[in-house]
XYZ file of C-alpha atoms in Angstrom:
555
model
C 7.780 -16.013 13.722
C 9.343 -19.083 15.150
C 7.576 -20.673 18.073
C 7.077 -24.225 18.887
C 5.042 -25.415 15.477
C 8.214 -23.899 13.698
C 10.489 -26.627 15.640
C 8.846 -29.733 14.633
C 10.745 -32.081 12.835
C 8.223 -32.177 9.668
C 7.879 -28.550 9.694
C 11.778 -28.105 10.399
C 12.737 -29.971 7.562
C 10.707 -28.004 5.073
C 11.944 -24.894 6.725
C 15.552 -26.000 5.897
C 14.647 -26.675 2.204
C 12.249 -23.114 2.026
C 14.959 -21.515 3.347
C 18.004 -22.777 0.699
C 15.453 -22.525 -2.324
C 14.845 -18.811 -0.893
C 18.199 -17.810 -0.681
C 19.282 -19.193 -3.948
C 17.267 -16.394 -5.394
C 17.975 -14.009 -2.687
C 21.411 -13.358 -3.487
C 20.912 -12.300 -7.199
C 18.799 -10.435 -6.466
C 19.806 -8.832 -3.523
C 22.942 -7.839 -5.374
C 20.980 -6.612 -7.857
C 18.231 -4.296 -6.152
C 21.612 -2.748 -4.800
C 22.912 -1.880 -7.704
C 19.035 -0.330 -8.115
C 19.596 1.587 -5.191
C 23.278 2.861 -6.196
C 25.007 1.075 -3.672
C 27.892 -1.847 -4.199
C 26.188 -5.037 -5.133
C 27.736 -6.202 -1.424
C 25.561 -3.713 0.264
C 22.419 -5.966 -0.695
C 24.246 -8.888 0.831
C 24.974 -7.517 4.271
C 21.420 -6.336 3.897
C 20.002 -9.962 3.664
C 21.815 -11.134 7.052
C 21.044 -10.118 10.528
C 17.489 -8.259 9.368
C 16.702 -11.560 8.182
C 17.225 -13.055 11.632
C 15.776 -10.368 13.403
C 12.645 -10.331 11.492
C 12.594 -14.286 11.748
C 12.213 -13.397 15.357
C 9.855 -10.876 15.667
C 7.711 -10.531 12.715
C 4.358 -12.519 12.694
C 3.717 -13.956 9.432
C 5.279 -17.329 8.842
C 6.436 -16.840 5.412
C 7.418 -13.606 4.449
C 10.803 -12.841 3.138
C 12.677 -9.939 4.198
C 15.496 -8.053 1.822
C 16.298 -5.378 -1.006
C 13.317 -5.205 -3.070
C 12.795 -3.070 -5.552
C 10.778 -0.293 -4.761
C 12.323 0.566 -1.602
C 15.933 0.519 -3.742
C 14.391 2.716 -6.159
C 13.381 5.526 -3.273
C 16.461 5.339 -1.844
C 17.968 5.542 -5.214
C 16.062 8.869 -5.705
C 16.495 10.419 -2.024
C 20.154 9.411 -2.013
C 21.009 10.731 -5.637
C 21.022 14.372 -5.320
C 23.268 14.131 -1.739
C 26.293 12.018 -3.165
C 27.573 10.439 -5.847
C 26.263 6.560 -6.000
C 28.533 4.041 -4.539
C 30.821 6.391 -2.755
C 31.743 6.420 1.105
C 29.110 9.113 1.202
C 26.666 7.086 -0.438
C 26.911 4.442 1.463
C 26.864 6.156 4.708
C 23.603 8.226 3.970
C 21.861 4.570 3.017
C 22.730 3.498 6.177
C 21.336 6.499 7.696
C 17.667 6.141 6.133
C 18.117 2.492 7.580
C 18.393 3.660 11.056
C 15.189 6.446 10.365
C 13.118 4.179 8.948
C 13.730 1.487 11.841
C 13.065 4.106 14.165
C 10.279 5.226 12.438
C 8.900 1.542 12.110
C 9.551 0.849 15.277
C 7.567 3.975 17.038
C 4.833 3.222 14.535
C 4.914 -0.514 16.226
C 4.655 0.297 19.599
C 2.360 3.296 19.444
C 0.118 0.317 17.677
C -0.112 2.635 14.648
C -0.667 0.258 12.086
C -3.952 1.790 10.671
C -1.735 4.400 9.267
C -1.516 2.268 6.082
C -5.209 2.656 5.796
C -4.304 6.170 4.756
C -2.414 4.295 0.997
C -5.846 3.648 -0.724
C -5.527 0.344 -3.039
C -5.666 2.654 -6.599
C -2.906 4.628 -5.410
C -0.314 2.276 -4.038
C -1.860 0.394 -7.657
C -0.642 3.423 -9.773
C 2.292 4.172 -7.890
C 3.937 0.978 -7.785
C 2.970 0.399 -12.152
C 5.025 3.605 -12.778
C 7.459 3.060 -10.286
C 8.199 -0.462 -12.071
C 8.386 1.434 -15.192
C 11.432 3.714 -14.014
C 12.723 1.138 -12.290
C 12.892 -0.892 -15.583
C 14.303 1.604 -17.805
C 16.661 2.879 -15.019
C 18.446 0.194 -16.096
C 18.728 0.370 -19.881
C 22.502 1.725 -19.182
C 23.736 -1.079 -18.189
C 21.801 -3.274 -20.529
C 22.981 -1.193 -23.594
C 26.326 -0.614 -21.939
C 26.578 2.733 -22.588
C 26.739 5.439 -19.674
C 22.930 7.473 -19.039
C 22.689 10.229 -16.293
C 20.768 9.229 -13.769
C 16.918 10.105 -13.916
C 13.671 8.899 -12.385
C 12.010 10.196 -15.705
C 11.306 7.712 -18.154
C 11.045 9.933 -21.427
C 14.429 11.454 -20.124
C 15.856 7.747 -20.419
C 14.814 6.413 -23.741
C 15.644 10.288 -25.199
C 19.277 9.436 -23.714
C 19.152 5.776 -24.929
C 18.268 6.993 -28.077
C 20.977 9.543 -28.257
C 23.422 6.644 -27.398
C 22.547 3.993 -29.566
C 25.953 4.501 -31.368
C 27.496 3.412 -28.686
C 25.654 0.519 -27.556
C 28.148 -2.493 -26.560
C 27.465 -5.479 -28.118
C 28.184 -8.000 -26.266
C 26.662 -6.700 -22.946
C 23.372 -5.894 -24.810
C 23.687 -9.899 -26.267
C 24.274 -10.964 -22.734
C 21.461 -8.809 -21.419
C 18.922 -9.826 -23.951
C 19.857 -13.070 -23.829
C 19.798 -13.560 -19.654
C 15.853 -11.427 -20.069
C 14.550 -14.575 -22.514
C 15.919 -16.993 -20.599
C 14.478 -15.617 -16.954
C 11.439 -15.418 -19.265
C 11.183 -18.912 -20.983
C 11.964 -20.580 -17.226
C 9.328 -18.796 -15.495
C 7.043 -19.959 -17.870
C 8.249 -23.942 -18.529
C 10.442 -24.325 -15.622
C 8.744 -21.973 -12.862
C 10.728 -24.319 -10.151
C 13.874 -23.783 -11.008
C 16.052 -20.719 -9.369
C 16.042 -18.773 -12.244
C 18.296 -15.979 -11.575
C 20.741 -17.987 -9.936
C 21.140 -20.450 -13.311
C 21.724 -16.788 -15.315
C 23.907 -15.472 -13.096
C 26.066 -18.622 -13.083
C 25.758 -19.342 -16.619
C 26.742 -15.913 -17.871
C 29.691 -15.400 -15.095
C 31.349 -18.572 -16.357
C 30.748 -17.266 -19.993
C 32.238 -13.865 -19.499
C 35.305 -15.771 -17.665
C 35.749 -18.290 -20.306
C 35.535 -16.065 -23.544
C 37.620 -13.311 -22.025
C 34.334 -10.658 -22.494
C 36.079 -8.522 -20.004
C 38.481 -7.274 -22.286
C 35.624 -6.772 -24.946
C 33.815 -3.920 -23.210
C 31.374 -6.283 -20.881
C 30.992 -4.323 -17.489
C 31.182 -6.802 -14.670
C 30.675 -6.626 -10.993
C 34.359 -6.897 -10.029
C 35.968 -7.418 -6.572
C 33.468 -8.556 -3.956
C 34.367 -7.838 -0.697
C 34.754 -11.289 1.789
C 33.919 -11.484 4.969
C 31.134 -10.048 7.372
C 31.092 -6.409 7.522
C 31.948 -4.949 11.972
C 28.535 -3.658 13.885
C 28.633 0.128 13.473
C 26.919 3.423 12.547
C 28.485 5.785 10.518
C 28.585 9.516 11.180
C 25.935 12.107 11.128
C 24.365 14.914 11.527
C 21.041 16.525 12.461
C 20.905 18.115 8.922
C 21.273 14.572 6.960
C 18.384 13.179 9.345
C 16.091 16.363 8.266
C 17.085 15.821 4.555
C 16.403 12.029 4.580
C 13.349 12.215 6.731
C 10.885 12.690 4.396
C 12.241 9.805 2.440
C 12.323 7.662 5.738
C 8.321 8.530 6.314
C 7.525 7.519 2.261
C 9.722 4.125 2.793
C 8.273 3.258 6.043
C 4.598 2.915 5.146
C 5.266 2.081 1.607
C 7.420 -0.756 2.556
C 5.269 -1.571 5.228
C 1.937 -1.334 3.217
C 4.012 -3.976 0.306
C 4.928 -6.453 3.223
C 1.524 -6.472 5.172
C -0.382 -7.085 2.127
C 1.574 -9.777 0.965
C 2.307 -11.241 4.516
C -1.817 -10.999 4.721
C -2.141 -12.690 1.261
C -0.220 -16.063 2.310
C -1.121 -15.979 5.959
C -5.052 -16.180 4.272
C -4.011 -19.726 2.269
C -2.947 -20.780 5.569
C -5.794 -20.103 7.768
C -3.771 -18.258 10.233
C -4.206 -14.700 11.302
C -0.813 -11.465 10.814
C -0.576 -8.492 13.309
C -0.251 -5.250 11.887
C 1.711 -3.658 14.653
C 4.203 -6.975 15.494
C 4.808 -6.495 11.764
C 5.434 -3.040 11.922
C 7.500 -3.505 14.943
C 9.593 -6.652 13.297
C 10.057 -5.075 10.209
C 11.666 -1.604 12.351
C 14.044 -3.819 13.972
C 14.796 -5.422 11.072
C 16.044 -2.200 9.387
C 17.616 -1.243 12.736
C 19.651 -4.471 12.373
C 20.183 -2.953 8.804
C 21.674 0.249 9.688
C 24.006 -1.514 12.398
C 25.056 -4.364 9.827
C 25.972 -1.700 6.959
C 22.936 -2.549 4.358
C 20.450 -0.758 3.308
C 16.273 -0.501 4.025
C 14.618 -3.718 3.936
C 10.995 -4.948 3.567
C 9.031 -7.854 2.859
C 8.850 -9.048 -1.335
C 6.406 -11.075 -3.099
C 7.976 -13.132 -5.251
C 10.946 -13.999 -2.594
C 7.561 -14.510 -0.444
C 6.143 -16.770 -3.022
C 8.890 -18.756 -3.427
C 9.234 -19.405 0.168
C 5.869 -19.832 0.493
C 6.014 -22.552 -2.327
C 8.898 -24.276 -1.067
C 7.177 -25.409 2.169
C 8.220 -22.656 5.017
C 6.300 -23.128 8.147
C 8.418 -20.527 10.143
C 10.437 -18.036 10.688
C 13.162 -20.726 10.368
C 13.489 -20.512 7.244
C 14.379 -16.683 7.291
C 17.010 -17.875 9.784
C 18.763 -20.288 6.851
C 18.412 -18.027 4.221
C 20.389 -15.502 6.147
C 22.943 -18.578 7.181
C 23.196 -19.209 3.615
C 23.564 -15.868 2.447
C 26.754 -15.062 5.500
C 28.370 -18.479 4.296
C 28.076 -16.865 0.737
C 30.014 -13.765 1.944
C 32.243 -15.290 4.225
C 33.944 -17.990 1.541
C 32.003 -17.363 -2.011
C 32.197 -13.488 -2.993
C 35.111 -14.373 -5.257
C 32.722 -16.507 -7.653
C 30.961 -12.582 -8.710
C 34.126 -11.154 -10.192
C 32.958 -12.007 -13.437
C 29.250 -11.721 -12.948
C 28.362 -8.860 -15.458
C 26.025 -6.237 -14.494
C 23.938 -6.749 -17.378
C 22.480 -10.094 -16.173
C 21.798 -8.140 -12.837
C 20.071 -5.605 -14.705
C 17.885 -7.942 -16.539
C 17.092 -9.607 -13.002
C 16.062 -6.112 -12.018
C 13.755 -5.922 -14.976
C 12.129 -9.127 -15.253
C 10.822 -8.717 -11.585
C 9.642 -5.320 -11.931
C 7.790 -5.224 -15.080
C 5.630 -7.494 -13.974
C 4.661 -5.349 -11.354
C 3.113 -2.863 -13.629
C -1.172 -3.595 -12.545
C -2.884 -3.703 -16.312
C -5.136 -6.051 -14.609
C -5.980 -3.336 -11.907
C -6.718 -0.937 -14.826
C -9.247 -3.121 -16.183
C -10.719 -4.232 -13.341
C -11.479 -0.467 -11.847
C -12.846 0.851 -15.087
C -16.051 -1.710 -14.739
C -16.105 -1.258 -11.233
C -15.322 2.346 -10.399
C -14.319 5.021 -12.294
C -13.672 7.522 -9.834
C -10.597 5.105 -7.678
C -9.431 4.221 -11.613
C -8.900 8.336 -12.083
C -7.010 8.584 -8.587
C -4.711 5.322 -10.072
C -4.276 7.321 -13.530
C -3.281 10.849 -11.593
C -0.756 8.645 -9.049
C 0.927 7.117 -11.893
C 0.947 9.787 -14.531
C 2.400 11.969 -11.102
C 4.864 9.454 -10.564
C 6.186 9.345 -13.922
C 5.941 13.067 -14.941
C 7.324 14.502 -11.523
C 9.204 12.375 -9.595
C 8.667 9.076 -7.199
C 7.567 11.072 -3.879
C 5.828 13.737 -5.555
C 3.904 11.029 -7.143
C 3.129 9.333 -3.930
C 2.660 12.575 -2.059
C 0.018 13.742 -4.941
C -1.872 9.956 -4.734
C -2.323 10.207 -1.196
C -3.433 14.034 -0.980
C -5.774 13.065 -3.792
C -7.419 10.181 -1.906
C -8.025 12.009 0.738
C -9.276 15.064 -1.067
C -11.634 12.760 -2.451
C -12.481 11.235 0.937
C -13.414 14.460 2.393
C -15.751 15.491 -0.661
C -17.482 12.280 -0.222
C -17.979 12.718 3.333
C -19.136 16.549 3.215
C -21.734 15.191 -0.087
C -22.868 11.952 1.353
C -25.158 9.326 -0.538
C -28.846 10.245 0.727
C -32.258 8.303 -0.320
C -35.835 9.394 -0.438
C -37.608 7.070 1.397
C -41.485 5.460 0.548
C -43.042 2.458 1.593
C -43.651 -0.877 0.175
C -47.006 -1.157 -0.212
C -49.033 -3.797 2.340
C -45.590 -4.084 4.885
C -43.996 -1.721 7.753
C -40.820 -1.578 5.238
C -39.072 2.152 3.999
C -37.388 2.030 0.700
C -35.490 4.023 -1.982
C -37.509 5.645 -4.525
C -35.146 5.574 -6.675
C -34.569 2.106 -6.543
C -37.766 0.505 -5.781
C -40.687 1.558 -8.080
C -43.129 -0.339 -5.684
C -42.214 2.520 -2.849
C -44.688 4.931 -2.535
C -44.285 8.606 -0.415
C -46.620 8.928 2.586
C -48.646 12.322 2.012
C -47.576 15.092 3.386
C -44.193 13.468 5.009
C -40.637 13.973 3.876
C -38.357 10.989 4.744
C -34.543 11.446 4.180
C -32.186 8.281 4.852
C -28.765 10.217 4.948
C -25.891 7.817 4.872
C -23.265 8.957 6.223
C -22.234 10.519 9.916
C -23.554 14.132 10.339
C -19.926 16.012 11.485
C -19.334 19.930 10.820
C -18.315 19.290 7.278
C -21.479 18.039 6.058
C -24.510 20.018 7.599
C -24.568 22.848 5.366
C -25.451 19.857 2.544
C -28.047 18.169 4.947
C -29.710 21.790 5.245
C -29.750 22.629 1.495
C -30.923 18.862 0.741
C -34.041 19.523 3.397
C -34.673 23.267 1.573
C -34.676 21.610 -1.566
C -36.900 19.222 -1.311
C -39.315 21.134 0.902
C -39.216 24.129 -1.596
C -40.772 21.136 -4.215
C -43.413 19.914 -2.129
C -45.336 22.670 -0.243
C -48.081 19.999 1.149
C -45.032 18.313 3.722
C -46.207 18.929 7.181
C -43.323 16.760 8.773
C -39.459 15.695 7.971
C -38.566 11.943 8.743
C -34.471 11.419 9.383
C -33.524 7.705 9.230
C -30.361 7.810 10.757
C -29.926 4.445 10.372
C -26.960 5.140 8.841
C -25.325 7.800 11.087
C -22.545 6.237 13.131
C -21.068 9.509 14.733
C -22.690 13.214 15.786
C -20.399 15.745 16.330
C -21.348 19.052 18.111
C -21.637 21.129 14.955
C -23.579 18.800 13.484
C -26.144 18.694 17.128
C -26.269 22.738 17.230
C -27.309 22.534 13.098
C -30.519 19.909 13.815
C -31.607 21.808 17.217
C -31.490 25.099 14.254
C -33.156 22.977 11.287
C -35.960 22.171 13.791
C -36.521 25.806 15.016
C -36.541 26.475 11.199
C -39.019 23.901 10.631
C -41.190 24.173 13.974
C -41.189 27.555 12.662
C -42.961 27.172 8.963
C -45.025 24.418 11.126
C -43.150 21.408 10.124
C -42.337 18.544 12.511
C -38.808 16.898 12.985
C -38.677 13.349 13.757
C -35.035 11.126 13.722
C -35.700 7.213 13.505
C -33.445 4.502 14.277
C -30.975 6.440 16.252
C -27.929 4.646 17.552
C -26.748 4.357 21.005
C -23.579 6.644 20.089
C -25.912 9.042 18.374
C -28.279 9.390 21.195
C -25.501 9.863 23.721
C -24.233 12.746 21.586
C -27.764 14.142 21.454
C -28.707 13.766 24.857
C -24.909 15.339 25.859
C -25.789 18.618 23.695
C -29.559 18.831 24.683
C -30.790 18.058 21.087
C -32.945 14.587 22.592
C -34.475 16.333 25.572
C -35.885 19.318 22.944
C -37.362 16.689 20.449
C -38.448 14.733 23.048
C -40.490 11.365 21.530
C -39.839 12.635 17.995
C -35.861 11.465 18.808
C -36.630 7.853 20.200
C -38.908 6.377 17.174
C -37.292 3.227 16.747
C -37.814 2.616 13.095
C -39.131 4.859 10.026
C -42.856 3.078 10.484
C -42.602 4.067 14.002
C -42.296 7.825 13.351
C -44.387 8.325 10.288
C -46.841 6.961 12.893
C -45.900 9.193 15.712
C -46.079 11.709 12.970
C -49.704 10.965 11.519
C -50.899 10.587 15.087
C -49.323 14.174 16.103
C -51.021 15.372 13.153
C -54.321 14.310 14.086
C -54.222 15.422 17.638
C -53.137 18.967 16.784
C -56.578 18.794 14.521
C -58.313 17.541 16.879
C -57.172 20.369 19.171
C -57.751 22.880 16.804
């Protein structure tokens, strides 16, 4: 976002340098995520222009970099394969298309301030998803490391079976080349972590393939670059394409949107400074909307370009605005400089990025912490890599929420006692000192009481009654109850009939406002009367012992 911070001179002037440093590594590996994606390496150039400047902008974080990245160029690799053969007019016209969908998309999301949609990726899915993804992205590439020609195939044992198959035919010198460009990214980032690593292998291995004539010995190279900016325009289509792409368009939208707003939320933290969801989801539509009309390619926010920038001082969305000036002057008088560049070297770009992507740490981290996310991660990425990249995705997500809904309709409950000499209610479980008041059952349910979960509140209540034939009267904390819907209001008003009916009282403590609107509303508060306003557990167990003692008395 530029505003008027962005345009001071200090901050200007490491905007300028954030935004040179950025683009240095920009074009690489723009170039490169498009050849990823199946498109002309000059397709990730136009795509790292005028979305640049229209997320610059727009978008609200500060130092996010917009571009190709590798994920998205791998889904439109997969939706795109099947249509038309990669790199042709087709091709090319159909990735323009998803461009303009998922703008739209983006965009609606944006201004219908849908944002929480994200919520929707859980953490261990978008964890597994994005390790296996970076695994067929990796070895998508092994045919132009090896030099030797693979079918196309987002299954990873399908591409090392082919490899294998091939290894006859391997090409020497591109392999050498590719090897040799994966240590050196490799040996940088670790001594030289400043320098603009891809750009000093892409330079250093154009000039050698020029000056030892590796052309003519089999090495694959990027040939003619198109100069020049490309004219604003949208190529033809049809309702048909739209339907076919659409489902891509929905998977690239929040996937792309979910990579950028955690990493824009990441750096925005370090700077004490605050994102918005819905300007990013509306900047980051526009910005593939710019896309579509400037002939690239779907476009999101990347971490390492993000890190970089970050790193190199940007302060604004300035510096998105001189990356994308640098990039234009690139295409405009230097395309003829990556005749030579060999497609190896992009390939081992490709790879170094991604495989570092692949979350061991996640792995580890979820298997102390919680098992049952770690199992959702291991089912999104063995889905991923055994069926395909959306019905991995597609089988994360349902799983999560699968999950979600079994949690919610078997929520975490706690029989309560009390601590002896206070006024306090406690887990029995968890606090030996807690001791149950005779002839009282108290339940602390912890979770909202909607039509999905009654039937387990009722056989909870049955089962623990059916154990202790001495409880005169049922205690509900509902402490814990943020929401009553009216199946869950018509099952209580029945569970007390049940109860008043075996002579067993009903009494709800610490009821919250929302609850006790809902109750009032379906004429649940009005029936219990006092036994629906205690305002803590003490209070009711002694509305309960004191009901208890006047129907004696009576009797």
């Amino acid at each position: 976002m530029i505003g008027a911070n962005g345009l001071r001179r200090t901050n200007l002037r490491r905007d300028l340098t954030a935004g040179l440093t950025t683009a240095v590594m920009l074009i690489p590996q723009a170039m490169a995520y498009a050849m990823l994606a199946g498109l002309p390496p000059i397709v990730g150039l136009y795509a790292s222009t005028l979305p640049l400047v229209v997320y610059a902008l727009i978008g609200s974080s500060r130092e996010l970099a917009v571009g190709p990245v590798a994920m998205v160029s791998l889904l439109v690799a997969t939706a795109l394969g099947p249509m038309a053969e990669a790199g042709s007019a087709d091709y090319v016209a159909y990735a323009i298309v998803l461009s303009l969908l998922v703008g739209l998309l983006q965009t609606a999301m944006g201004l219908l301030r849908a944002g929480f949609l994200v919520n929707f990726l859980s953490h261990p899915v978008v964890s597994g998803f994005t390790s296996a993804a970076a695994l067929i992205i990796g070895f998508s590439q092994l045919q132009h490391l090896l030099g030797v020609d693979i079918p196309r195939s987002h299954h990873v044992h399908t591409i090392v079976a082919e490899a294998i198959g091939r290894v006859s035919d391997v090409q020497g010198h591109t392999l050498a080349i590719g090897l040799a460009s994966i240590v050196s990214l490799v040996v940088m980032k670790r001594f030289v972590p400043r320098w603009p690593r891809a750009l000093v292998v892409v330079v250093g291995s154009t000039v050698m393939v020029w000056g030892l004539g590796l052309r003519e010995r089999g090495v694959a190279i990027v040939g003619d670059v198109p100069a020049g900016l490309p004219s604003l325009s949208l190529p033809r289509f049809d309702l048909g394409t739209m339907e076919a792409l659409l489902p891509t368009a929905i998977i690239i939208s929040l996937v792309g949107f979910m990579e950028s707003i955690s990493v824009a939320k990441a750096f925005a933290r370090r700077a004490h400074y605050e994102v918005d969801p819905n300007r990013e989801l509306l900047g980051l539509g526009l910005a593939n909307l710019a896309a579509a009309v400037f002939r690239g390619y779907p476009v999101t926010g990347g971490f390492s370009r993000t890190a970089v920038n970050a790193q190199a001082g940007a302060r604004s969305g300035v510096a998105g605005l001189v990356t994308a000036g640098v990039v234009v002057v690139t295409l405009l008088v230097f395309t003829d400089l990556f005749f030579y560049l060999p497609k190896a070297v992009l390939a081992a770009v490709i790879m170094t990025a991604v495989f570092g992507l692949v979350d061991v740490a996640e792995v580890k981290h979820l298997w102390k912490a919680d098992r049952t996310d770690l199992a959702l991660l291991v089912l999104t990425f063995a889905a991923t890599l055994g069926l395909g990249i959306e019905a991995g995705i597609g089988i994360g997500v349902g799983a999560s929420m699968l999950w979600f809904v079994v949690r919610t309709t078997r929520p975490h409950y706690a029989v309560l006692g009390r601590l002896p000499g206070t006024v306090h209610y406690r887990n029995v479980e968890r606090f030996e000192q807690a001791q149950p008041v005779p002839g009282i059952l108290m339940l602390r349910i912890d979770a909202s009481f909607y039509y999905g979960n009654v039937a387990f509140l009722k056989q909870t209540l049955s089962r623990h009654l059916g154990q202790d034939s001495t409880i005169r009267d049922v205690i509900l904390d509902a402490s814990g109850v943020n929401r009553l819907d009216s199946s869950a209001a018509s099952a209580l008003a029945q569970i007390r009939e049940d109860l008043q009916s075996r002579g067993i009282g009903l009494y709800l403590a610490s009821v919250k406002g929302p609850v006790r609107d809902a109750m009032q509303r379906s004429g649940l508060a009005p029936a219990l009367g006092p036994a629906a306003r205690a305002m803590s557990v003490h209070d009711a167990v002694e509305l309960a012992i004191g009901s208890r003692r006047t129907t004696t008395l009576a009797a």
